[in-house]
Every structure is written in structure tokens, then in C-alpha cells.
PDB file of C-alpha atoms in Angstrom:
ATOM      1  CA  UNK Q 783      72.510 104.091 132.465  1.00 91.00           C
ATOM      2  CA  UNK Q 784      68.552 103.344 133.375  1.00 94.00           C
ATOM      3  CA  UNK Q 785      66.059 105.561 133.683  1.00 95.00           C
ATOM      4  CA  UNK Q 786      66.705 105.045 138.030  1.00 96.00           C
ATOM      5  CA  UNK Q 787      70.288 105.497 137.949  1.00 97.00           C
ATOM      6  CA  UNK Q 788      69.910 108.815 135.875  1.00 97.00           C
ATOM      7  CA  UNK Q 789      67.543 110.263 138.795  1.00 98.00           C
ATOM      8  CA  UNK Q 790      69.512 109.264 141.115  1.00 98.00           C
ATOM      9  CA  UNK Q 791      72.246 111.204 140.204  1.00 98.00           C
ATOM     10  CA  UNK Q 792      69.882 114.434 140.008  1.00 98.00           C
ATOM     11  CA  UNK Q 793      69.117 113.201 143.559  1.00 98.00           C
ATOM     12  CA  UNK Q 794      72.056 112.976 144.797  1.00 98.00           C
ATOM     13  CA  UNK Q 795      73.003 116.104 143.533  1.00 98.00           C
ATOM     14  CA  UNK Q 796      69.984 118.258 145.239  1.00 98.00           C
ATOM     15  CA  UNK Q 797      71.037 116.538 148.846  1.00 98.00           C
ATOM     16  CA  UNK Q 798      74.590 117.829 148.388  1.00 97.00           C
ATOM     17  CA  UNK Q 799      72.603 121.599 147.541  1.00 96.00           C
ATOM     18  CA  UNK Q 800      70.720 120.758 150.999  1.00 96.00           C
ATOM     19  CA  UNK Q 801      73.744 119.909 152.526  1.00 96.00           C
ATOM     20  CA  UNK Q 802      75.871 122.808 151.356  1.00 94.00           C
ATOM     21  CA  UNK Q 803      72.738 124.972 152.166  1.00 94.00           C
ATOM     22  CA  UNK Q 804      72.656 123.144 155.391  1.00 95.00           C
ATOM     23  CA  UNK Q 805      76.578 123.659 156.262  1.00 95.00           C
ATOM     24  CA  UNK Q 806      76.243 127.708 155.528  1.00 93.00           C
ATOM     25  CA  UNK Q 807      73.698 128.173 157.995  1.00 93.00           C
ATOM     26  CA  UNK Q 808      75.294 126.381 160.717  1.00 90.00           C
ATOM     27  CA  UNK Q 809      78.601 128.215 160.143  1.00 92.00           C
ATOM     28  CA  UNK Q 810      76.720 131.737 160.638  1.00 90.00           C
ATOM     29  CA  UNK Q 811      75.048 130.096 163.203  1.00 87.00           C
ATOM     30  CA  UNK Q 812      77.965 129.395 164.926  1.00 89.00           C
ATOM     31  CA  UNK Q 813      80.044 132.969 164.167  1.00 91.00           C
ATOM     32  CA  UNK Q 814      77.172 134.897 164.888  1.00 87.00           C
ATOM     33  CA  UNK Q 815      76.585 133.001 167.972  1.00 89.00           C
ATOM     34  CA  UNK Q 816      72.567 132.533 167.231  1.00 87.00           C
ATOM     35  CA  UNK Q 817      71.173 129.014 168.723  1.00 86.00           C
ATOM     36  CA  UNK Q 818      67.421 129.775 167.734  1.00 88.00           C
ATOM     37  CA  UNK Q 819      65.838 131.654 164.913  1.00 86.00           C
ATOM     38  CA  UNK Q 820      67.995 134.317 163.287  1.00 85.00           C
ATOM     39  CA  UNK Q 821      68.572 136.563 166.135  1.00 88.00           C
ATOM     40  CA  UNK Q 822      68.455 140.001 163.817  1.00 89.00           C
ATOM     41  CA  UNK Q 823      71.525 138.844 161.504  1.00 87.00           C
ATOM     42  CA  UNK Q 824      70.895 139.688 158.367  1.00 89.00           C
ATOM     43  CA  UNK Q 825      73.499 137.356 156.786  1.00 89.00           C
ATOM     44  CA  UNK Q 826      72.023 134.507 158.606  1.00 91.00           C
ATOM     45  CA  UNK Q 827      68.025 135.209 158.050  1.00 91.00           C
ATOM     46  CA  UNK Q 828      69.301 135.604 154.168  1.00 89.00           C
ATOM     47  CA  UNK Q 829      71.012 131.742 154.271  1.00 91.00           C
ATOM     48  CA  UNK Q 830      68.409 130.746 156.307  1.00 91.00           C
ATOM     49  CA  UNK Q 831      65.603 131.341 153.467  1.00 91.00           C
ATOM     50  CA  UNK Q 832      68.302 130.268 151.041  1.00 89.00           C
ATOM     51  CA  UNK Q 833      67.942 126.870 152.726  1.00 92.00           C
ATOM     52  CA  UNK Q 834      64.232 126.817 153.612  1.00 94.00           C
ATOM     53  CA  UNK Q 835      63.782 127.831 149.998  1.00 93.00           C
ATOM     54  CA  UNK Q 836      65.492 124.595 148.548  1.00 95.00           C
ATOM     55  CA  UNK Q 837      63.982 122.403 151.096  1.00 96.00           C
ATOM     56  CA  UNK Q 838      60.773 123.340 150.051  1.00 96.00           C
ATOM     57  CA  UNK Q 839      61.234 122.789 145.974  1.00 97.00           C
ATOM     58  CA  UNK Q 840      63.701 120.052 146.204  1.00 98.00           C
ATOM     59  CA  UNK Q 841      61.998 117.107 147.948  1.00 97.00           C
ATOM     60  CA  UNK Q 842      58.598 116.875 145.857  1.00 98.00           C
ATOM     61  CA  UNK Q 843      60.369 117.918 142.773  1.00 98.00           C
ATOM     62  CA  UNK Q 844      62.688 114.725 143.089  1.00 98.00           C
ATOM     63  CA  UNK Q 845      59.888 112.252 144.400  1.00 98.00           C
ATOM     64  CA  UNK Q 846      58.170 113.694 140.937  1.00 98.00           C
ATOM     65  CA  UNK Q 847      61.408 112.504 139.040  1.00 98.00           C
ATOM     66  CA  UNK Q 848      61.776 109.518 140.574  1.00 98.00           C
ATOM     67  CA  UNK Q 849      58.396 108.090 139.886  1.00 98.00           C
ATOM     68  CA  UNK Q 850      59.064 109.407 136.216  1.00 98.00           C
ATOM     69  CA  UNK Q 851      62.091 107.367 136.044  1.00 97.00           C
ATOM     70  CA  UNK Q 852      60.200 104.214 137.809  1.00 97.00           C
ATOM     71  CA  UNK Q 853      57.383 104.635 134.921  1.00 97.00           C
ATOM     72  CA  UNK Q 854      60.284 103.717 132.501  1.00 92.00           C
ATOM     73  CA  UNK Q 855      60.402 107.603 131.202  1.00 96.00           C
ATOM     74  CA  UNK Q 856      63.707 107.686 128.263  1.00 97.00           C
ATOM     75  CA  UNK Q 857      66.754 108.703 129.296  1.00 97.00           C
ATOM     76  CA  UNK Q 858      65.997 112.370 127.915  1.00 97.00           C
ATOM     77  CA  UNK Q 859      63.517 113.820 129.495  1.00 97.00           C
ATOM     78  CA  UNK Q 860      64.897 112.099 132.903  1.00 98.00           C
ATOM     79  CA  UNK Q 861      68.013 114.896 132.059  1.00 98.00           C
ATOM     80  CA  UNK Q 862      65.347 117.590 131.014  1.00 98.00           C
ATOM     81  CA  UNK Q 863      63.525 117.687 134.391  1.00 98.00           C
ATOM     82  CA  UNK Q 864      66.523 116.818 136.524  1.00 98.00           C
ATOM     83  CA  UNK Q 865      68.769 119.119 134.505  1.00 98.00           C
ATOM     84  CA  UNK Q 866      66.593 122.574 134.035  1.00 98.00           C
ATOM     85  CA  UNK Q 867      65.511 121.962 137.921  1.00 98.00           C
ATOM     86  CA  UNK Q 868      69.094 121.259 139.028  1.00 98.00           C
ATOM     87  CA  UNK Q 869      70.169 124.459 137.183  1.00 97.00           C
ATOM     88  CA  UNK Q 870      67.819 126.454 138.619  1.00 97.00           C
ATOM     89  CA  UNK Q 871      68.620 125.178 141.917  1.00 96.00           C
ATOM     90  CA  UNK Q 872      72.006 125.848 141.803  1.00 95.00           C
ATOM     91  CA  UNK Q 873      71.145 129.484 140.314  1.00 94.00           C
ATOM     92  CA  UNK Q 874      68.656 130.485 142.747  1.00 92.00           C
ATOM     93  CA  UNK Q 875      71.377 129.244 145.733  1.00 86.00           C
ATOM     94  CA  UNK Q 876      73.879 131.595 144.512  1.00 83.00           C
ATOM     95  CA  UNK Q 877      71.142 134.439 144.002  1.00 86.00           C
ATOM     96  CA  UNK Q 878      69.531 134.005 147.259  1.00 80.00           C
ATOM     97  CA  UNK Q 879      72.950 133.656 149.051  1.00 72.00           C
ATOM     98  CA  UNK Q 880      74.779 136.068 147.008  1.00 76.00           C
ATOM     99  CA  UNK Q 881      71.556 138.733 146.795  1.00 76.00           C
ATOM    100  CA  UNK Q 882      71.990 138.919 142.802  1.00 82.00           C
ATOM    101  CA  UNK Q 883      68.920 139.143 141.312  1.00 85.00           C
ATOM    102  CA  UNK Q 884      69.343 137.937 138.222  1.00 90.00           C
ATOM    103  CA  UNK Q 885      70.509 134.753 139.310  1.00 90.00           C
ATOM    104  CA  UNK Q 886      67.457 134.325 141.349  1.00 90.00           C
ATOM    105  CA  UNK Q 887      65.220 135.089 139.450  1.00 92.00           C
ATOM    106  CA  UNK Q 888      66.517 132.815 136.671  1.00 95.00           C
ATOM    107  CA  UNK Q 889      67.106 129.868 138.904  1.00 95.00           C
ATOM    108  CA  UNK Q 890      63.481 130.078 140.175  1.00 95.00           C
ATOM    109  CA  UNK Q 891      62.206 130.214 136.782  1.00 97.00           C
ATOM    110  CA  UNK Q 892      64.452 126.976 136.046  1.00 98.00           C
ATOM    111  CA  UNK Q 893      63.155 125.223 139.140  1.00 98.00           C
ATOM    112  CA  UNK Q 894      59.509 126.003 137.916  1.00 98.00           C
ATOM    113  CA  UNK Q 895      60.290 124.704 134.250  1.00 98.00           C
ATOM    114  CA  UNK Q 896      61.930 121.463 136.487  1.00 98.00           C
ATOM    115  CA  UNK Q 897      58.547 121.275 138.356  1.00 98.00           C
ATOM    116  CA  UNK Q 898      56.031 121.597 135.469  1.00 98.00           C
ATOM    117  CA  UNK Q 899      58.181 119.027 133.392  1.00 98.00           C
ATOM    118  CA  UNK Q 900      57.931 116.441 136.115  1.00 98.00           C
ATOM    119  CA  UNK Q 901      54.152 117.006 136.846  1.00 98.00           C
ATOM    120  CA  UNK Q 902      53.574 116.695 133.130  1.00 98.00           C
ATOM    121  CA  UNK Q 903      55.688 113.885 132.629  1.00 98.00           C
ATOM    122  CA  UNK Q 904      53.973 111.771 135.521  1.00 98.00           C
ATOM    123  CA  UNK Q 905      50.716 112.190 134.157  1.00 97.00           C
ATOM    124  CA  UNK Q 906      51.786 111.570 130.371  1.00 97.00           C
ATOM    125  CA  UNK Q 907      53.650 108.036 131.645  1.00 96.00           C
ATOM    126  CA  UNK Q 908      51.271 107.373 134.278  1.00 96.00           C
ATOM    127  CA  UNK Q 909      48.264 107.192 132.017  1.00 95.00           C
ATOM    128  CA  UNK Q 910      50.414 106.190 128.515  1.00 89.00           C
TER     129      UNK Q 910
END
């Protein structure tokens, strides 16, 4: 598998987060009959910032990985970004959704490990 192919299937795997993010907003949306904002629902505002919370980590974290893989990066630390920050994704879902803290908390500190790798990793293979 190439460097591409192997962040591609991190990729691919942080859309279907989004999406499943994505699909348990709209079906609160729908059952608690809320159009616009989160009309007081506490279930909803909590998958709401479940999903905001994703889309703002998981975008720029997989550009990052991307580029790493397009700079030829090995096979290994293509699964050490994409993996920790994938984890910690999927963690900090299940927290946020689920309010367990422990799970949050982890998965955040994942998703920061996933960040930091990929920032350090583009500037070691950019200027390598």
C-alpha cells in the first residue's frame, strides 16, 4: 500500500465519523422537532458540539496527513498520525455523545498526539 492509499483510508474513515456525527444530529433534529439552533434540548446541543467538535479537528488534521503521505513519509508513521488521531476521534465521539468523561478526555488527548505528529512530521519531510 503507498504512503497515499494509507491516508486515504484514515480519510475515509474521519468522513464516515462526520457523517455518523452528521446523521445523529439530524435524527434529534428531526424527533425533537428543532429546524434552527438547538432549541433548549439538551440531547441535541450535546450532539451538536459532538459534531462541531470533529469538524473542527478532523479537516486540518487530515490535510496535515495527506501532505505527509504526498512528501513520501514510510508507511509507519502514516499509521501513527492517522491511527492515534483516528482513536482519539472515535473516543472523544463516544465521550462527547455518551457524556463519559474518561473517554473524552482520552480521545482529545489522542487527537492532540494525532495533531502534533502530523505538524512535526510535515516539517521533518518538508525540509529533509
Amino acid at each position: 500500500m503507498t504512503p497515499i492509499a494509507t491516508a486515504a483510508v484514515y480519510i475515509g474513515v474521519n468522513i464516515l465519523i462526520l457523517f455518523w456525527l452528521s446523521f445523529r444530529v439530524v435524527g434529534r433534529r428531526r424527533s425533537a422537532q428543532v429546524s434552527l439552533g438547538t432549541g433548549g434540548d439538551a440531547q441535541l446541543e450535546q450532539r451538536v458540539r459532538a459534531h462541531g467538535n470533529a469538524s473542527e479537528y478532523i479537516p486540518v488534521t487530515m490535510l496535515g496527513l495527506f501532505v505527509v503521505a504526498s512528501l513520501a513519509a514510510p508507511l509507519w508513521a502514516i499509521h501513527a498520525i492517522g491511527g492515534v488521531f483516528t482513536l482519539g476521534r472515535v473516543l472523544h465521539g463516544f465521550g462527547l455523545s455518551g457524556n463519559i468523561m474518561a473517554s473524552r478526555a482520552f480521545g482529545m488527548v489522542l487527537t492532540w498526539l494525532g495533531m502534533l505528529g502530523a505538524a512535526v512530521a510535515l516539517f521533518w519531510f518538508a525540509l529533509t
